[in-house]
Amino acid sequence: MPGRASAPHIVIVGAGPAGSSAATFLAQQGARVTLLERGHFPRDKTCGDGCTPRTLWMLERLGLGTLASTDGTPVDSVYAVSPGGVVWDAAIPARLFGGRASIIPREVLDERLVRRAVQAGATLREGVRVVGLEREGDVPRLRCLGGESLLADVVLGCDGSPSVIRGALGAPGFPAHECAFAIRVYYENVRLSHPRGLGFFWDETLLPAYGWIFPLPGGRANVGLGMRADQLAASGARLPELLERFCASPRVAAELAGGRRVGRPKGHHLPFGSSARHTTFNQALLLGDAAGFVNPLTGEGIEFALESGAFAAEAVAEAVHAGDLSARGLGGYARRWRTRFRTAFRLNRRLMWAFERPRLLDRVFRTACRDERTRDELIDVLSGEATRLSWRFIASVALGR
Ligand SMILES: Cc1cc2nc3c(=O)[nH]c(=O)nc-3n(C[C@H](O)[C@H](O)[C@H](O)COP(=O)(O)OP(=O)(O)OC[C@H]3O[C@@H](n4cnc5c(N)ncnc54)[C@H](O)[C@@H]3O)c2cc1C
């Protein structure tokens, strides 16, 4: 990219993982970057705080490799409980970015990420809420609460879900069967059975919802539950009630025994990556949750937010080099994320069907108990890395071997 003063001005809306990642990579390339954030850091974000192996790899690329152990609970295994009570647990295979994951509170993670972007040269403006995007010719102009407006050569919509920028660019919202609601609450003083494990629970009485328990530093835990939006509406249940039932279920209550709840449960909306389509516009891109980059099966989205930041930075550099900031010139962005994310999103969306069937899930988990390769494949699925299921996996489950 040209020298910073004459470089195109990239304005990023939202300083979550997607925005801070894009800002860091762009600033490192010499771009002029302004990061607009409605909140003030450190700020919380409703999340399970689970950082997959690929998330840790992205943190390393961003120069934050030590965060997983200094500010999070290092995790090296996964355990899962089926509706019929079949439990399997396994180490995360080393081939998945060294087999390490971590639970890092978002209050800490997001603050470190945004400081990294500033250190790389991005200008952070906190307390600025963008309320609209208009065009002067093709050039985007952002409108902020309070009347300020800003011209940008390229706008990156990293404002999560629901996204003001997504709406302003004319991209459709996500239908109820292509998004979920999830809720989480913190506990302290817990003595978990797997203090270095990611715990996933499919409780027969709560299906098609699924729950998690993730260990946090200092004897704390992030406990939560998610369900597809259309199924939640059809059930007539409320997410906070489902969370209470989850916490009171025998296995979860045993994990949390002696622990104390901290703060109120908080929920939020999650779009599914399987319906991500509209991401590239003239002089604008959508990243992270604003684009819909979330694993439909588990609700994990931090890794996709971080990686979409890297893809956006590469695509903007190509477009600047070619002197073409149109949707066509920025087309490298969609090519990159489609190659990397789309097959995994679609597989996991299809697998939701299987994860809602209690007897099938019992059978899959029973096979996983016996067979290491089945467990490995399940870990690939749960960590968003699987792009297909092997015939061996399908045959093992079908034949009960
Ligand atoms: C209950 C729950 C549990 C989850 N658990 C996990 C998990 O364990 N692991 C995982 O990987 N993912 C998890 N996710 C998903 C994860 O939280 C998201 O995928 C991730 O935060 C997406 O990052 P992002 O940067 O795209 O958006 P966000 O993190 O939502 O960041 C958006 C930023 O934009 C700012 N903003 C919004 N609107 C404006 C505006 N108009 N003007 C200026 N700024 C604005 C916001 O303040 C925020 O800082 C969970 C989600 C939920 C709801």
Coordinates of N, CA and C in Angstrom, one line a residue, residues 78-166:
V78 N -11.8 -32.3 25.1 CA -13.2 -32.1 24.9 C -14.0 -33.2 25.6
Y79 N -15.1 -32.9 26.2 CA -16.0 -34.0 26.7 C -17.4 -33.7 26.3
A80 N -18.2 -34.7 26.0 CA -19.5 -34.4 25.5 C -20.5 -35.5 26.1
V81 N -21.7 -35.0 26.4 CA -22.7 -35.9 27.1 C -23.9 -36.0 26.1
S82 N -24.3 -37.2 25.8 CA -25.5 -37.4 24.9 C -26.8 -37.4 25.7
P83 N -27.9 -37.3 25.0 CA -29.2 -37.3 25.7 C -29.4 -38.5 26.6
G84 N -28.9 -39.6 26.2 CA -29.1 -40.8 27.1 C -28.0 -41.0 28.1
G85 N -27.1 -40.0 28.2 CA -26.1 -40.0 29.3 C -24.8 -40.7 28.9
V86 N -24.6 -40.9 27.6 CA -23.3 -41.5 27.1 C -22.3 -40.4 27.1
V87 N -21.2 -40.6 27.7 CA -20.1 -39.5 27.9 C -18.9 -40.0 27.1
W88 N -18.3 -39.2 26.3 CA -17.0 -39.5 25.8 C -16.1 -38.2 26.0
D89 N -14.8 -38.5 26.3 CA -13.9 -37.4 26.4 C -12.6 -37.8 25.7
A90 N -11.9 -36.7 25.2 CA -10.7 -37.0 24.4 C -9.8 -35.8 24.3
A91 N -8.5 -36.0 24.2 CA -7.6 -34.9 24.0 C -7.8 -34.3 22.6
I92 N -7.6 -33.0 22.5 CA -7.7 -32.3 21.2 C -6.5 -32.8 20.4
P93 N -6.6 -33.3 19.2 CA -5.5 -33.9 18.5 C -4.5 -32.8 18.2
A94 N -3.2 -33.1 18.3 CA -2.1 -32.1 18.1 C -2.2 -31.6 16.7
R95 N -2.7 -32.4 15.7 CA -2.8 -31.8 14.3 C -3.7 -30.6 14.2
L96 N -4.5 -30.4 15.2 CA -5.4 -29.1 15.2 C -4.6 -28.0 15.9
F97 N -3.7 -27.4 15.1 CA -2.9 -26.2 15.6 C -2.3 -26.5 17.0
G98 N -1.7 -27.7 17.2 CA -1.0 -28.0 18.4 C -1.9 -28.6 19.5
G99 N -3.2 -28.7 19.2 CA -4.1 -29.4 20.2 C -4.4 -28.5 21.4
R100 N -4.3 -27.2 21.2 CA -4.6 -26.3 22.4 C -5.8 -25.5 22.1
A101 N -6.6 -25.3 23.1 CA -7.7 -24.3 23.1 C -7.6 -23.5 24.4
S102 N -8.5 -22.5 24.6 CA -8.4 -21.7 25.8 C -9.8 -21.0 26.0
I103 N -10.1 -20.7 27.3 CA -11.3 -20.0 27.6 C -10.8 -18.6 28.1
I104 N -11.0 -17.6 27.3 CA -10.5 -16.2 27.6 C -11.7 -15.3 27.8
P105 N -11.9 -14.7 28.9 CA -13.1 -13.8 29.1 C -13.0 -12.7 28.0
R106 N -14.2 -12.5 27.4 CA -14.2 -11.5 26.3 C -13.8 -10.1 26.7
E107 N -14.1 -9.8 28.0 CA -13.8 -8.5 28.5 C -12.2 -8.2 28.3
V108 N -11.5 -9.3 28.5 CA -10.0 -9.3 28.4 C -9.6 -9.4 26.9
L109 N -10.1 -10.4 26.3 CA -9.7 -10.7 24.9 C -9.9 -9.5 24.0
D110 N -11.1 -8.9 24.0 CA -11.4 -7.8 23.1 C -10.6 -6.6 23.4
E111 N -10.3 -6.4 24.6 CA -9.4 -5.2 25.0 C -8.0 -5.4 24.5
R112 N -7.5 -6.6 24.6 CA -6.1 -6.9 24.1 C -6.1 -6.8 22.6
L113 N -7.1 -7.3 22.0 CA -7.1 -7.2 20.5 C -7.2 -5.8 20.0
V114 N -8.0 -4.9 20.7 CA -8.1 -3.6 20.2 C -6.8 -2.8 20.5
R115 N -6.2 -3.1 21.6 CA -4.9 -2.4 21.9 C -3.8 -2.8 20.9
R116 N -3.9 -4.0 20.4 CA -3.0 -4.5 19.4 C -3.2 -3.7 18.1
A117 N -4.4 -3.5 17.8 CA -4.7 -2.7 16.5 C -4.2 -1.3 16.7
V118 N -4.3 -0.7 17.8 CA -3.8 0.7 18.0 C -2.3 0.7 18.0
Q119 N -1.7 -0.3 18.6 CA -0.2 -0.4 18.6 C 0.3 -0.6 17.1
A120 N -0.5 -1.2 16.3 CA -0.1 -1.4 14.9 C -0.3 -0.1 14.1
G121 N -1.0 0.8 14.6 CA -1.1 2.1 13.9 C -2.6 2.6 13.6
A122 N -3.6 1.8 14.0 CA -5.0 2.2 13.8 C -5.4 3.2 14.8
T123 N -6.3 4.1 14.4 CA -6.9 5.1 15.3 C -8.2 4.6 15.8
L124 N -8.2 4.5 17.2 CA -9.5 4.0 17.8 C -10.3 5.1 18.3
R125 N -11.6 5.2 17.9 CA -12.5 6.2 18.5 C -13.6 5.5 19.2
E126 N -13.5 5.6 20.6 CA -14.6 4.9 21.4 C -15.7 5.8 21.6
G127 N -16.9 5.2 21.9 CA -18.1 6.0 22.2 C -18.7 6.6 20.9
V128 N -18.4 6.1 19.8 CA -18.9 6.6 18.5 C -19.9 5.5 18.0
R129 N -21.2 5.8 17.9 CA -22.1 4.9 17.4 C -22.5 5.2 16.0
V130 N -22.3 4.4 15.1 CA -22.7 4.6 13.7 C -24.1 4.3 13.5
V131 N -24.9 5.2 12.9 CA -26.3 5.0 12.7 C -26.8 4.8 11.3
G132 N -25.9 5.1 10.3 CA -26.3 4.9 9.0 C -25.1 5.0 8.0
L133 N -25.3 4.6 6.8 CA -24.3 4.7 5.7 C -25.0 5.2 4.5
E134 N -24.5 6.3 3.9 CA -25.1 6.8 2.7 C -24.0 6.8 1.6
R135 N -24.3 7.1 0.4 CA -23.3 7.2 -0.7 C -23.3 8.6 -1.3
E136 N -22.1 9.1 -1.5 CA -21.9 10.3 -2.3 C -21.3 9.8 -3.6
G137 N -22.1 9.6 -4.6 CA -21.7 8.8 -5.8 C -21.6 7.4 -5.3
D138 N -20.4 6.9 -5.4 CA -20.2 5.5 -4.8 C -19.5 5.6 -3.5
V139 N -19.0 6.8 -3.1 CA -18.1 6.9 -1.9 C -19.0 6.8 -0.7
P140 N -18.7 5.8 0.3 CA -19.5 5.7 1.5 C -19.3 6.8 2.5
R141 N -20.4 7.3 3.0 CA -20.3 8.3 4.1 C -21.1 7.7 5.3
L142 N -20.3 7.6 6.4 CA -21.0 7.1 7.6 C -21.6 8.2 8.5
R143 N -22.8 7.9 9.0 CA -23.4 8.9 9.9 C -23.3 8.4 11.3
C144 N -22.9 9.2 12.2 CA -22.8 8.8 13.6 C -23.8 9.5 14.5
L145 N -24.2 8.9 15.6 CA -25.1 9.5 16.5 C -24.5 10.8 17.0
G146 N -25.2 11.9 17.0 CA -24.7 13.1 17.4 C -24.4 14.0 16.2
G147 N -24.6 13.5 15.0 CA -24.5 14.3 13.8 C -23.2 14.3 13.0
E148 N -22.1 13.7 13.6 CA -20.9 13.7 12.9 C -21.0 12.7 11.7
S149 N -20.3 13.1 10.6 CA -20.3 12.1 9.5 C -18.9 12.0 8.9
L150 N -18.6 10.8 8.4 CA -17.2 10.5 8.0 C -17.2 9.9 6.6
L151 N -16.3 10.4 5.7 CA -16.2 9.8 4.4 C -15.1 8.7 4.5
A152 N -15.3 7.6 3.7 CA -14.3 6.5 3.8 C -14.0 6.0 2.3
D153 N -12.8 5.6 2.1 CA -12.6 4.9 0.8 C -13.1 3.5 0.8
V154 N -13.0 2.8 2.0 CA -13.6 1.5 2.1 C -14.2 1.4 3.6
V155 N -15.4 0.9 3.7 CA -16.0 0.7 5.0 C -16.0 -0.8 5.3
L156 N -15.5 -1.2 6.5 CA -15.7 -2.6 6.9 C -16.7 -2.7 8.0
G157 N -17.8 -3.4 7.7 CA -18.9 -3.6 8.6 C -18.6 -4.7 9.6
C158 N -18.1 -4.4 10.8 CA -17.7 -5.4 11.8 C -18.5 -5.2 13.0
D159 N -19.8 -4.8 12.9 CA -20.6 -4.4 14.0 C -21.5 -5.5 14.5
G160 N -21.1 -6.7 14.3 CA -21.8 -7.8 15.0 C -23.2 -8.0 14.4
S161 N -24.0 -8.7 15.2 CA -25.4 -9.0 14.8 C -26.4 -8.6 15.8
P162 N -27.4 -7.8 15.5 CA -27.8 -7.3 14.1 C -26.8 -6.2 13.8
S163 N -26.6 -6.0 12.5 CA -25.6 -5.0 12.0 C -26.2 -3.8 11.3
V164 N -25.9 -2.6 11.7 CA -26.4 -1.4 11.1 C -25.9 -1.4 9.7
I165 N -24.6 -1.7 9.5 CA -24.0 -1.6 8.2 C -24.6 -2.6 7.2
R166 N -24.8 -3.8 7.7 CA -25.4 -4.8 6.8 C -26.8 -4.3 6.3

